[in-house]
Coordinates of C-alpha atoms in Angstrom, one line a residue:
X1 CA 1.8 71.3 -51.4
X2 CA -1.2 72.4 -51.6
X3 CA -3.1 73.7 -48.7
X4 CA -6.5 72.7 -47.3
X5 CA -9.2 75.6 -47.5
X6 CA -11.0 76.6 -44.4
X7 CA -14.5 76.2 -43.8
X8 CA -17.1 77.9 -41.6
X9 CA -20.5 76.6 -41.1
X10 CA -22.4 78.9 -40.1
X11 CA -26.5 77.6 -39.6
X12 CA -28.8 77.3 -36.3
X13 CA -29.6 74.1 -36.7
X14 CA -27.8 71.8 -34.8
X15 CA -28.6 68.5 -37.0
X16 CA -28.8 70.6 -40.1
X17 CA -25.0 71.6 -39.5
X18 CA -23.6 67.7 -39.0
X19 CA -25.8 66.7 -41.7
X20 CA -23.8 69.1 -43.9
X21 CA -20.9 67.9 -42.4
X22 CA -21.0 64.0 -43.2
X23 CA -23.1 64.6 -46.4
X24 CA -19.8 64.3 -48.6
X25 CA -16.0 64.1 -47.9
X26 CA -14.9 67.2 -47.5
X27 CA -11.3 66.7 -47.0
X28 CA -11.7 64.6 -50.3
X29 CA -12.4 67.6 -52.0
X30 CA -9.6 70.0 -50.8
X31 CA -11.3 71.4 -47.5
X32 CA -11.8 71.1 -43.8
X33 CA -14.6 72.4 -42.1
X34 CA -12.8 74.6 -39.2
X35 CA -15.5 76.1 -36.9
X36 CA -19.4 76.3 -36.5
X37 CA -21.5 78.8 -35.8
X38 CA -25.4 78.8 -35.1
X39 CA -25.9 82.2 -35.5
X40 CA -24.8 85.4 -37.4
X41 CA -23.4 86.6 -34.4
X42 CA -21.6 84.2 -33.6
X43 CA -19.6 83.9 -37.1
X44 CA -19.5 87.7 -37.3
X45 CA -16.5 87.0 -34.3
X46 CA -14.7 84.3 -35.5
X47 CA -14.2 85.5 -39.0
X48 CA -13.2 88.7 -37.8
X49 CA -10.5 87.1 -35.6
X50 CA -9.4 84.3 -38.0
X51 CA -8.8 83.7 -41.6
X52 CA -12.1 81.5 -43.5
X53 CA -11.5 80.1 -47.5
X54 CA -15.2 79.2 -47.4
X55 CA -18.1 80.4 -45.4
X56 CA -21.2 78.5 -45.6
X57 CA -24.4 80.3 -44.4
X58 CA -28.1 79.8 -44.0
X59 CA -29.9 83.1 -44.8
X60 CA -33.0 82.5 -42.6
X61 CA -31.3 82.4 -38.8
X62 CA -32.8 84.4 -35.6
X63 CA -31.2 87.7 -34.6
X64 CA -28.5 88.4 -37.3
X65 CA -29.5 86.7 -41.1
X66 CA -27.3 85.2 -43.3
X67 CA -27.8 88.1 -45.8
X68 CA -26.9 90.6 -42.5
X69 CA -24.2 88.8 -41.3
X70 CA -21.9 88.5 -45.1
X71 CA -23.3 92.2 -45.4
X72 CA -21.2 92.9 -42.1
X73 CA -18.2 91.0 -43.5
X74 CA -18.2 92.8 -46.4
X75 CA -18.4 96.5 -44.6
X76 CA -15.5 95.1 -42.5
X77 CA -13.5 94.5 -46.2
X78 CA -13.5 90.3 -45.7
X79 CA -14.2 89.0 -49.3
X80 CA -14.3 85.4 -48.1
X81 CA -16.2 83.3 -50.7
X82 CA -19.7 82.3 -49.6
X83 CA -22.6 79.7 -50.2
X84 CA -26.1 80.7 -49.2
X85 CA -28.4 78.1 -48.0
X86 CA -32.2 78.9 -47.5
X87 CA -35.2 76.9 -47.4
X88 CA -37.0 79.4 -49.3
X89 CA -36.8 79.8 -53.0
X90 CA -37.5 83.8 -52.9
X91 CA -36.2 85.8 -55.3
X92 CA -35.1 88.7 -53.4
X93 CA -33.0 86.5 -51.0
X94 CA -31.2 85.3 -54.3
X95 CA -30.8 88.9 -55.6
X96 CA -29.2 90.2 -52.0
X97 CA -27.3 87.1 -52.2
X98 CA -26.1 88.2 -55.6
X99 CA -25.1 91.6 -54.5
X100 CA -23.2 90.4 -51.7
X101 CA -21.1 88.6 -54.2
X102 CA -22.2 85.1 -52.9
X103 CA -20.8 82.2 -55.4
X104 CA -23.7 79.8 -55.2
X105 CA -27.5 80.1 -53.6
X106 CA -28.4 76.4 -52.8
X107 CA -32.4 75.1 -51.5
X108 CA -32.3 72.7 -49.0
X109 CA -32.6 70.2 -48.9
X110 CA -29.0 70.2 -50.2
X111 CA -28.6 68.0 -53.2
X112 CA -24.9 66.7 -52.7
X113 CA -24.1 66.9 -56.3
X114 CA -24.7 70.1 -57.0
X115 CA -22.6 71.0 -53.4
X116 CA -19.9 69.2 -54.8
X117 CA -19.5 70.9 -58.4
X118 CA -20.0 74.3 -56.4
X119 CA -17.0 73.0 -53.8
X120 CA -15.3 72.4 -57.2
X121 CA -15.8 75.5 -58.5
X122 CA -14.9 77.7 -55.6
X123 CA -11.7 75.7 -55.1
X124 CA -10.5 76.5 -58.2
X125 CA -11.3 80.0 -58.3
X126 CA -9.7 80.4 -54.8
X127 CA -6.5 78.9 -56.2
X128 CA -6.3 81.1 -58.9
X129 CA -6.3 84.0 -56.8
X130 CA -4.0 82.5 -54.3
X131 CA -1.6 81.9 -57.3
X132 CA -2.2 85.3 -58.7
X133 CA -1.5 86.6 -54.5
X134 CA 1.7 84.8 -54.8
X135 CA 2.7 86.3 -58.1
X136 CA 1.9 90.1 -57.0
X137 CA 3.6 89.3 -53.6
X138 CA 7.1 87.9 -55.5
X139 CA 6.7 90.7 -57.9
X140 CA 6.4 93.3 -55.5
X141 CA 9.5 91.5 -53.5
X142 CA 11.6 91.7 -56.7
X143 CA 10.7 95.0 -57.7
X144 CA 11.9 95.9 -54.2
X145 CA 15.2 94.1 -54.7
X146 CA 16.0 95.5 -57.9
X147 CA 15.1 99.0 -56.8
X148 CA 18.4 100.0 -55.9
X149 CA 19.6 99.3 -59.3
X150 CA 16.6 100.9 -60.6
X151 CA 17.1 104.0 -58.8
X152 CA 20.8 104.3 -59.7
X153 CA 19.8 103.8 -63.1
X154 CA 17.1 106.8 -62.7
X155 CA 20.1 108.7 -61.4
X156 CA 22.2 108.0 -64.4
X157 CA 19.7 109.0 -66.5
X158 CA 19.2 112.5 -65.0
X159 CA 22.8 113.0 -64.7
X160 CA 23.3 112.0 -68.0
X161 CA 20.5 113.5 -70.6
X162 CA 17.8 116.4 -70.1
X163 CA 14.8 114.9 -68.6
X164 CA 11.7 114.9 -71.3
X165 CA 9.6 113.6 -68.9
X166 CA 6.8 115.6 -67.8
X167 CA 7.6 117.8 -64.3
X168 CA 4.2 115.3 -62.8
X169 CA 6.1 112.2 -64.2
X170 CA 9.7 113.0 -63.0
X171 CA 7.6 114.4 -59.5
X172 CA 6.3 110.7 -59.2
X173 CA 9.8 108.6 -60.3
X174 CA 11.9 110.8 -57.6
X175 CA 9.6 110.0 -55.0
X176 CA 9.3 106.2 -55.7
X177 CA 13.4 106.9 -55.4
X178 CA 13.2 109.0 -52.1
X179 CA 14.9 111.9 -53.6
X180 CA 13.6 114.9 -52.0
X181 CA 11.6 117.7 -54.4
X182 CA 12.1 120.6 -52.2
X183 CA 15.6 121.0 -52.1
X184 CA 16.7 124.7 -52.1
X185 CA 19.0 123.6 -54.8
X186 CA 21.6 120.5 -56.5
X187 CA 24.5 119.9 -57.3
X188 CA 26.7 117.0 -59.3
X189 CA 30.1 116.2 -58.9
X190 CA 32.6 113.3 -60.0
X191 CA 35.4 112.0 -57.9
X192 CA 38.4 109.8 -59.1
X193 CA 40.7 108.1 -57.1
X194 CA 44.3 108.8 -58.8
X195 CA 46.0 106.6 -60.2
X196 CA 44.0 103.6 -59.2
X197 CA 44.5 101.5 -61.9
X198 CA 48.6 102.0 -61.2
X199 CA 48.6 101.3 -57.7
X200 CA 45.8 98.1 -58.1
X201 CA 45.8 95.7 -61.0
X202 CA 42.7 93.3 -60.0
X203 CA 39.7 94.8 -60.7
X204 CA 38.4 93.4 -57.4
X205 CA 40.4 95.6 -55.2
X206 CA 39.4 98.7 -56.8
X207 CA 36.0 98.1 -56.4
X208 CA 36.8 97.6 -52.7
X209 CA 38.3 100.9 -52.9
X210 CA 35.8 102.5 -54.5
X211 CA 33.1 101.1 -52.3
X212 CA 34.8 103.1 -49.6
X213 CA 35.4 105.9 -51.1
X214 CA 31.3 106.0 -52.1
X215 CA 30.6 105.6 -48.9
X216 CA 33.2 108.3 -47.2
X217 CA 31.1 110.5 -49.4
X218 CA 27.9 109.7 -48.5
X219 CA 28.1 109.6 -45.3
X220 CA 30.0 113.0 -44.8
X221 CA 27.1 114.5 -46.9
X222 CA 24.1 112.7 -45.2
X223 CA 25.8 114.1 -42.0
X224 CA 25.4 117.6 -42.6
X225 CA 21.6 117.0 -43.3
X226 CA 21.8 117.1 -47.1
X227 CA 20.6 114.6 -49.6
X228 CA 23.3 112.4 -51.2
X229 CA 23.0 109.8 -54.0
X230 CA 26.4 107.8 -55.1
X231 CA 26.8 105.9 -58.2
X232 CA 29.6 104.1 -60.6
X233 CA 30.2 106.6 -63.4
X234 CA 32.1 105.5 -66.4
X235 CA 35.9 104.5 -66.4
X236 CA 36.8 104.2 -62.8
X237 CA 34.5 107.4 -61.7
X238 CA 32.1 107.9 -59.0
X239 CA 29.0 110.3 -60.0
X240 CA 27.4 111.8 -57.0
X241 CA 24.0 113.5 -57.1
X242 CA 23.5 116.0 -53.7
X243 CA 20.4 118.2 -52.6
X244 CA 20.5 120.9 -49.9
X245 CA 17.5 122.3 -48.2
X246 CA 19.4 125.0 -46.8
X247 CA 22.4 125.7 -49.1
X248 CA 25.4 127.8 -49.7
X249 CA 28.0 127.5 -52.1
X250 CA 30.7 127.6 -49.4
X251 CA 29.5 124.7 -47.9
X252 CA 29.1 121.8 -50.6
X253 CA 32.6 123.3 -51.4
X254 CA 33.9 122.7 -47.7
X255 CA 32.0 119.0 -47.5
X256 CA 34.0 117.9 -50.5
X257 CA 37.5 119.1 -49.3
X258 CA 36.6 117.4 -46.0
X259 CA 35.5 114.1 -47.6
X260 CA 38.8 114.6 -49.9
X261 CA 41.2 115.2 -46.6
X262 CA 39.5 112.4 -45.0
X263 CA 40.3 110.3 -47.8
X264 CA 43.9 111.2 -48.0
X265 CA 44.7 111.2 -44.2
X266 CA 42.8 107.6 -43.3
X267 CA 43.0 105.8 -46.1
X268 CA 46.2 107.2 -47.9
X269 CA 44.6 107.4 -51.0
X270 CA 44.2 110.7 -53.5
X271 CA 41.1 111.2 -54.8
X272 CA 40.5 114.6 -57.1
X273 CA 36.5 116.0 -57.3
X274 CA 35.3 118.3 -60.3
X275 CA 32.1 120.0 -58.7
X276 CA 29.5 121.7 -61.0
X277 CA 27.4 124.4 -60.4
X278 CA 24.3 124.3 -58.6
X279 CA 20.7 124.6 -60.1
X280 CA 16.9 125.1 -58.1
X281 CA 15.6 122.6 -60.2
X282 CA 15.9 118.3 -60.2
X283 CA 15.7 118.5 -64.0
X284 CA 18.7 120.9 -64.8
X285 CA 21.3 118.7 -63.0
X286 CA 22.4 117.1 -66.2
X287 CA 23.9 120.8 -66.4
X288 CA 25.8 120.4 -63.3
X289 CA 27.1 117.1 -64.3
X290 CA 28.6 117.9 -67.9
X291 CA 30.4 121.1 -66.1
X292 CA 31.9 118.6 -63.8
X293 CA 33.0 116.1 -66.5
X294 CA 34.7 119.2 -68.3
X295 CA 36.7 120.6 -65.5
X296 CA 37.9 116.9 -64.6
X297 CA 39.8 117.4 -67.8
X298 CA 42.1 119.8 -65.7
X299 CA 43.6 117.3 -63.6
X300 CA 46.2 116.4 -66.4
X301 CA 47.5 120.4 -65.9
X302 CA 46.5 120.6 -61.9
X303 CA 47.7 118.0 -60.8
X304 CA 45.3 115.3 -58.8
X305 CA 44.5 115.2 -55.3
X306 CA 42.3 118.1 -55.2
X307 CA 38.9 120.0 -55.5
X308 CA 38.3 121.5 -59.5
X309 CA 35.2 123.6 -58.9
X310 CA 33.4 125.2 -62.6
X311 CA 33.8 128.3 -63.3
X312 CA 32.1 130.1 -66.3
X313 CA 35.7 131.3 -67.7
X314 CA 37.3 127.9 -67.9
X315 CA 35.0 127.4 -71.0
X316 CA 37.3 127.7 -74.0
X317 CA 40.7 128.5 -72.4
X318 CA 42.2 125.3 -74.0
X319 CA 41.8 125.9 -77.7
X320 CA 45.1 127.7 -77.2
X321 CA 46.5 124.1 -76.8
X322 CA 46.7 123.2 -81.2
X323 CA 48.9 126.5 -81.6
X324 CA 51.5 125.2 -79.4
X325 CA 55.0 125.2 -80.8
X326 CA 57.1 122.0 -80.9
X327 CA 60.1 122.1 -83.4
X328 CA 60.5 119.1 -85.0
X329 CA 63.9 119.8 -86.6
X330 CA 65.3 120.5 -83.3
X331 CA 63.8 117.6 -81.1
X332 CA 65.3 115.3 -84.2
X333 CA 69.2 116.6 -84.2
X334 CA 68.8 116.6 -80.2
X335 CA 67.7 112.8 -80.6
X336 CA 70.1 112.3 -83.4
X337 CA 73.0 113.3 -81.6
X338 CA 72.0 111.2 -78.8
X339 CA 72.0 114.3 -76.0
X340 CA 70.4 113.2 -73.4
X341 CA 70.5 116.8 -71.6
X342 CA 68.8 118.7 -74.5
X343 CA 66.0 116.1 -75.1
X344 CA 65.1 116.3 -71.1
X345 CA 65.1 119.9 -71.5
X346 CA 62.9 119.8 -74.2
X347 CA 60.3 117.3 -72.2
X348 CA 60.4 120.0 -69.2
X349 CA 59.8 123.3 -71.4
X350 CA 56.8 120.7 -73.1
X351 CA 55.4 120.3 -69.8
X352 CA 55.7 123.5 -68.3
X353 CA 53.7 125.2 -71.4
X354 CA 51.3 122.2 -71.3
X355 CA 50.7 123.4 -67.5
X356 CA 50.4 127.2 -68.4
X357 CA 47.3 126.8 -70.7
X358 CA 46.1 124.3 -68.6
X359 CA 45.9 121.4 -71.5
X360 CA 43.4 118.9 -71.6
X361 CA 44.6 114.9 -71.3
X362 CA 43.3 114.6 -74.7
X363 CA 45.4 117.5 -76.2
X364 CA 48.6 116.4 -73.9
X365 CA 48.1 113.2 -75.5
X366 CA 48.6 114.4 -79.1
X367 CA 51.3 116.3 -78.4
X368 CA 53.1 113.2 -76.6
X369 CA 52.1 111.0 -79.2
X370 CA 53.9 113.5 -81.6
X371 CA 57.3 113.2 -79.4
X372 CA 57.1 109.3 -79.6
X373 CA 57.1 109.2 -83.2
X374 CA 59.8 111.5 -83.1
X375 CA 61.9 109.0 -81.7
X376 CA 60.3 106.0 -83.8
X377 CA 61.5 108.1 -86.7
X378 CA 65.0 109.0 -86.1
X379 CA 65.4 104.8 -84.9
X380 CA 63.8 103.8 -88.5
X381 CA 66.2 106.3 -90.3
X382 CA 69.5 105.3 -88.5
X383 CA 68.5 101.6 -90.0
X384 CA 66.9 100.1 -87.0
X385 CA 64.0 98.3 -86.1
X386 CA 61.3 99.0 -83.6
X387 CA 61.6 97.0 -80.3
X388 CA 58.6 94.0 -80.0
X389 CA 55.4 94.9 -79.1
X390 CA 56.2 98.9 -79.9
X391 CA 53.0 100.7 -79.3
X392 CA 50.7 98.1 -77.7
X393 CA 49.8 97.1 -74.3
X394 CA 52.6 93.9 -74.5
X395 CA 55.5 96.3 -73.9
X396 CA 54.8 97.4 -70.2
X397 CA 56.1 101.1 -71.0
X398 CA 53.3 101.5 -73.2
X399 CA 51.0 99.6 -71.4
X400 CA 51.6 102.5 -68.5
X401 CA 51.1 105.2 -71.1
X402 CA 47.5 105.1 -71.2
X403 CA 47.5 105.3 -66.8
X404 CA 49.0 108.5 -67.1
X405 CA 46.7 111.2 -65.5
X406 CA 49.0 114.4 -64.8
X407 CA 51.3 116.6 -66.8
X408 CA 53.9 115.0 -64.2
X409 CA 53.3 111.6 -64.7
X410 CA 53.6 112.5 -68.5
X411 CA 56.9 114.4 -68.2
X412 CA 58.2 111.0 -66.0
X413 CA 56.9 108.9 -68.9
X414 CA 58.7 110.4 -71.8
X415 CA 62.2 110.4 -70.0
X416 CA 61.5 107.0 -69.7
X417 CA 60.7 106.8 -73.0
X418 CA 63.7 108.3 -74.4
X419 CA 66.1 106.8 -71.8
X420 CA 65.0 103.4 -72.4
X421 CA 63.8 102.5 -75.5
X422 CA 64.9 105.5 -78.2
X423 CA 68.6 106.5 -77.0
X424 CA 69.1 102.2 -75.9
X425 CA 68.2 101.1 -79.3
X426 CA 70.1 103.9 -81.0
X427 CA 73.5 103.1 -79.3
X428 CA 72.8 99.0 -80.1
X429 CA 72.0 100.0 -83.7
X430 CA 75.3 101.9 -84.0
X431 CA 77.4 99.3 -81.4
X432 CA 76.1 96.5 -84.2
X433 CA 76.6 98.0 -87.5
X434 CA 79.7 100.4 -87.3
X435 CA 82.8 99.4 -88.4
X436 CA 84.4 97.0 -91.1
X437 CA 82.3 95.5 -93.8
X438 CA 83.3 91.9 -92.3
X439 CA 82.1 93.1 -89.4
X440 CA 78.8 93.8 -90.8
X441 CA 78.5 90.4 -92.6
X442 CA 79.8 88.8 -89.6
X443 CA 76.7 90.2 -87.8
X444 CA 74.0 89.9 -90.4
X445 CA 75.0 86.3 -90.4
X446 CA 74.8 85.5 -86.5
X447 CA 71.4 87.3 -86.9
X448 CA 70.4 84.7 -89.9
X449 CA 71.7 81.5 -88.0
X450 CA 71.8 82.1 -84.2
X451 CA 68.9 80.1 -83.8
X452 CA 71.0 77.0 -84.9
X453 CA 73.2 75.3 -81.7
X454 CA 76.1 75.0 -84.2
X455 CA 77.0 77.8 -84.8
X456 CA 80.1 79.1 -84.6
X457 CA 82.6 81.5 -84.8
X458 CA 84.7 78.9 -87.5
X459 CA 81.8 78.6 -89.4
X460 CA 80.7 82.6 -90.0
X461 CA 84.0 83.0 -91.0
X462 CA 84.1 80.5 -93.7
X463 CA 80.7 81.5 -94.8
X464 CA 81.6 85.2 -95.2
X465 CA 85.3 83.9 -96.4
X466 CA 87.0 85.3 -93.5
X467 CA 90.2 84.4 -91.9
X468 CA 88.8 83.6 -88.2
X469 CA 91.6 84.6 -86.1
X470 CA 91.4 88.0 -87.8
X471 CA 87.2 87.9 -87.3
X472 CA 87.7 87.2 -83.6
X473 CA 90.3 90.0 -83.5
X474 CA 88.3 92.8 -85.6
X475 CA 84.9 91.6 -84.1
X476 CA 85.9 91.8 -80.5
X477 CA 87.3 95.4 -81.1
X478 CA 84.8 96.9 -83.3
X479 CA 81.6 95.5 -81.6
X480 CA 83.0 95.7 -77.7
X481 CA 82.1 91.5 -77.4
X482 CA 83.8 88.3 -77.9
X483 CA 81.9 86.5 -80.6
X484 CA 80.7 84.2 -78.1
X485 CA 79.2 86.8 -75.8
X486 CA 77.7 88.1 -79.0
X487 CA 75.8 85.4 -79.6
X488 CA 75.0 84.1 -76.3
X489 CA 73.6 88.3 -75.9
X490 CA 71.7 87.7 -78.6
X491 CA 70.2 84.4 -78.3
X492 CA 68.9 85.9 -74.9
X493 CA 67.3 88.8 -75.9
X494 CA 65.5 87.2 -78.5
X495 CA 64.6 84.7 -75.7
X496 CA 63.2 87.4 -73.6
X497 CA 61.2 89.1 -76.2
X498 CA 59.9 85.7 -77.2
X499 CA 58.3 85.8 -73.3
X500 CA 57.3 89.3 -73.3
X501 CA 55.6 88.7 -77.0
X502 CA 53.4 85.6 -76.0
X503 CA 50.1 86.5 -74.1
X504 CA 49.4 85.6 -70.7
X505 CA 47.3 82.3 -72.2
X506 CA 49.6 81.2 -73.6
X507 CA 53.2 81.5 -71.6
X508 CA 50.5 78.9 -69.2
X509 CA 51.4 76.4 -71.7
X510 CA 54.8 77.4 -72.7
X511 CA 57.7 75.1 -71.9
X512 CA 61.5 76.2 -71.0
X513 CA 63.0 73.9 -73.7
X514 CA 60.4 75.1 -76.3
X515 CA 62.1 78.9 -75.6
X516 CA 65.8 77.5 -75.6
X517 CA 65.1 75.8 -78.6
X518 CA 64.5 78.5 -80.7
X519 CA 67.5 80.4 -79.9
X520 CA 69.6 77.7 -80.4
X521 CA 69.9 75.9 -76.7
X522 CA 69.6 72.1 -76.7
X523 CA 70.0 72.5 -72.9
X524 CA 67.5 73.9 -71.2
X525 CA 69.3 73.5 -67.7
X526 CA 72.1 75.6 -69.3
X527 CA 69.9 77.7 -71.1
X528 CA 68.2 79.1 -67.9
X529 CA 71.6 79.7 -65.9
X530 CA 72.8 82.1 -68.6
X531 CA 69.6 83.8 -68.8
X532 CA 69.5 84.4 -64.6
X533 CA 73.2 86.0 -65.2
X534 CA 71.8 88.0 -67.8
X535 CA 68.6 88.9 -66.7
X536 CA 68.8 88.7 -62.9
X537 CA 65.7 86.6 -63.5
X538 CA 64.8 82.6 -64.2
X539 CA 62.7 82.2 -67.4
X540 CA 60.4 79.9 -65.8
X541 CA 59.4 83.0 -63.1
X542 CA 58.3 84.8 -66.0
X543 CA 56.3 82.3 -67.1
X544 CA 54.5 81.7 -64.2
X545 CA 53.7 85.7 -63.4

């Protein structure tokens, strides 16, 4: 709605001043005449004390003048809009009327239609600028909301890239920002919490713990009297920006172990910090940042839970990673021959040498990626297959693989690895293929036809022209299973790597009889009670996790 504009009348005639008044309809016309004044004076007090849209003055009044009393308004910085009224047509009066910005310069007496097209006029020039205050003030209000972000992104920027801003431009963006110029010197450092994306799998509660952990920081620095800015950085890590009037190294390295034992003691949560070196000047803390990003790497060999400061030695010590030796020939016969022992041994003298040159994550990575296809190969040569989802994020053991942050969580991973997935399929490969030819045939044609309800043990031996007492016999000794409990085994593993297989859309949709089907189950009732006594676990749980 828009709002009626104030008027003040301001002449020291009495009937002039009500002839004004009921000349036209004022309200008609967007305004309201407020207050009257019959002398300069007299306005020169209210509009100092109150808010007037319109001010309508004669010029010729006794003590203060029209001309005297906007020139007072104007000194005291009130720009209302004004309308002279004189009954002299002199042309200096309209020239100091001019100069004191005045929007119209009327004779009396007033002719009504020329007061209405200046009432016009000045209405619409006053709602421009009211619109155009409006604008400016909601700017203003959402430059102020989105200053945070803005700052954080100036932050980023400086943290991230040399500044080629001029020193008078980057002077000027840091103190729209409140960061302080006259630090005695800055420093960067990042801090990860370990293992978070392990220990929380909605995104929402690690930014809760994040959010604490920002502010644990902040405030711990703030408290000491230094300057602290806290951002996201990239891939679950927290980029902080400090500035210390008074600084020694000693004591940005003490505040960070104290945030860090804080951390650990009241919230039970390890949190490692790489620290950079410090630097006099805002615009070399990109430098401090990159040193910190580069000694983070050594949290794979350290170990997490702790403070990685740079040092100017750590530069190049882990080329020495790509000479490291790992036999082939000998991890193959040790996974060949199935030893357990040697292949654990193997994974520990890895590790240990890993630790001793202080590998990177990235170079740890290859060198684990070289012991899983290790494994893949020696499965592939025996005849086997790879297990389902091998090598993506649907098998969970992989999945994990790209969590791992230490050398110990790697060393944990690839006896898991080995135990569970190379030496496991390795000794069903050889359970399901040794033996007899009829054996064999026997087992490549369950494999062919399990899917079918029918199937029996009668009809694999007639199809492979068997005699089936001496299949049942042969079959149960050579494979360790009734032919029965072959089948049924097999019809249920296929079942459960038809639920591991199917993304987490679609097992919404997915239907128990749909799975039983497929491996050859017309009852789904049934179906599901031999896959709890298998798997400890209904089908329709998985489904619904």
């Amino acid at each position: 709605m828009i709002p009626k504009l104030r008027v003040l009348l301001v002449d020291d005639e009495y009937y002039f001043r009500k002839l004004l008044i009921h000349l036209i309809d004022w309200e008609a016309h967007g305004y309201t005449v407020d207050q009257e004044a019959e002398n300069g004076l007299q306005a020169l007090e209210l509009a100092r004390k109150q808010h007037y849209d319109l001010i309508v003055a004669d010029i010729n009044m006794p003590g203060m003048t029209g001309l005297d009393f906007v020139e007072a308004l104007r000194s005291s910085f009130i720009q209302t809009k004004v309308i002279f009224i004189t009954s002299y047509d002199i042309f200096e009066y309209a020239q100091a009327a001019i100069a004191l910005g005045a929007s119209y310069y009327l004779l009396k007496p007033v002719d009504e239609e020329e007061l209405i097209r200046s009432l016009k006029e000045i209405r619409v020039e006053l709602l421009q600028e009211m619109q155009f205050t409006h604008d400016v003030k909601d700017l203003k209000e959402q430059v102020e909301r989105t200053k945070p972000l803005l700052r954080d992104h100036f932050i980023r920027q400086l943290l991230l890239y040399e500044s080629t801003e001029s020193p008078e431009t980057l002077c000027s963006q840091a103190q729209y920002y409140d960061i302080p110029l006259n630090a005695h010197s800055y420093a960067a450092f990042v801090a990860e919490i370990d293992e978070l994306t392990v220990r929380y799998n909605k995104e929402q509660e690690r930014q809760l713990w994040r959010f604490a952990v920002k502010n644990i920081l902040k405030d711990t620095f703030e408290s000491s009297g230094a300057y602290c800015a806290v951002i996201d950085g990239e891939d679950n890590k927290i980029a902080v920006l400090v500035g210390f009037t008074d600084f020694r190294d000693k004591t940005l390295i003490e505040l960070c172990d104290q945030a860090r034992l804080f951390i650990d003691q009241r919230m039970h949560l390890n949190i490692t910090l790489a620290l950079g070196q410090t630097y006099e000047s805002l615009s070399q803390i990109h430098l401090s940042y990159s040193e910190a990003l580069y000694v983070l790497k050594y949290k794979f060999a350290k170990g997490g839970n702790r403070l990685i400061a740079y040092t100017q030695d750590q530069e190049g010590s882990e080329e020495a990673v790509f000479s490291l030796p790992l036999d082939r020939m000998e991890w193959i016969t040790a996974i060949r021959n199935k030893n357990r022992d040697e292949v654990v041994l193997k994974i520990d003298e890895l590790c240990q040498r890993l630790a001793s040159i202080q590998a990177s994550k990235d170079i740890a990575f290859f060198i684990l990626m070289e012991c899983v296809s290790l494994g893949s190969a020696v499965i592939l040569e025996r005849g086997g297959t790879l297990p389902s989802g091998w090598m993506t994020d649907r098998h969970p053991l992989f999945k994990q693989m790209h969590g791992l942050e230490t050398i110990s969580s790697m060393r944990q991973w690839l006896q898991l690895f080995f135990n569970q997935m190379v030496f496991t399929e390795l000794e069903s490969q050889l359970s399901r293929f040794k033996g007899s030819d009829i054996v064999g045939k026997a087992v490549a044609y369950i494999e062919e036809h399990y899917v079918e309800e029918s199937l029996t043990l009668q009809q694999t031996a007639r199809n492979i022209c068997a005699n089936p007492s001496y299949l049942s016999h042969i079959f149960k000794k050579e494979t360790g299973k009734s032919f029965t409990e072959y089948l049924s085994d097999l019809r249920l593993d296929r079942a459960m790597e038809m639920l591991r297989e199917v993304s987490p859309e679609g097992l919404v949709s997915l239907k128990i009889v749909d799975v039983s089907r497929s491996v050859g189950y017309a009852d789904p009732y049934y179906f599901s009670k031999c896959f709890k006594k298998k798997f400890h676990i209904v089908p329709s749980k998985i489904i619904q996790t």
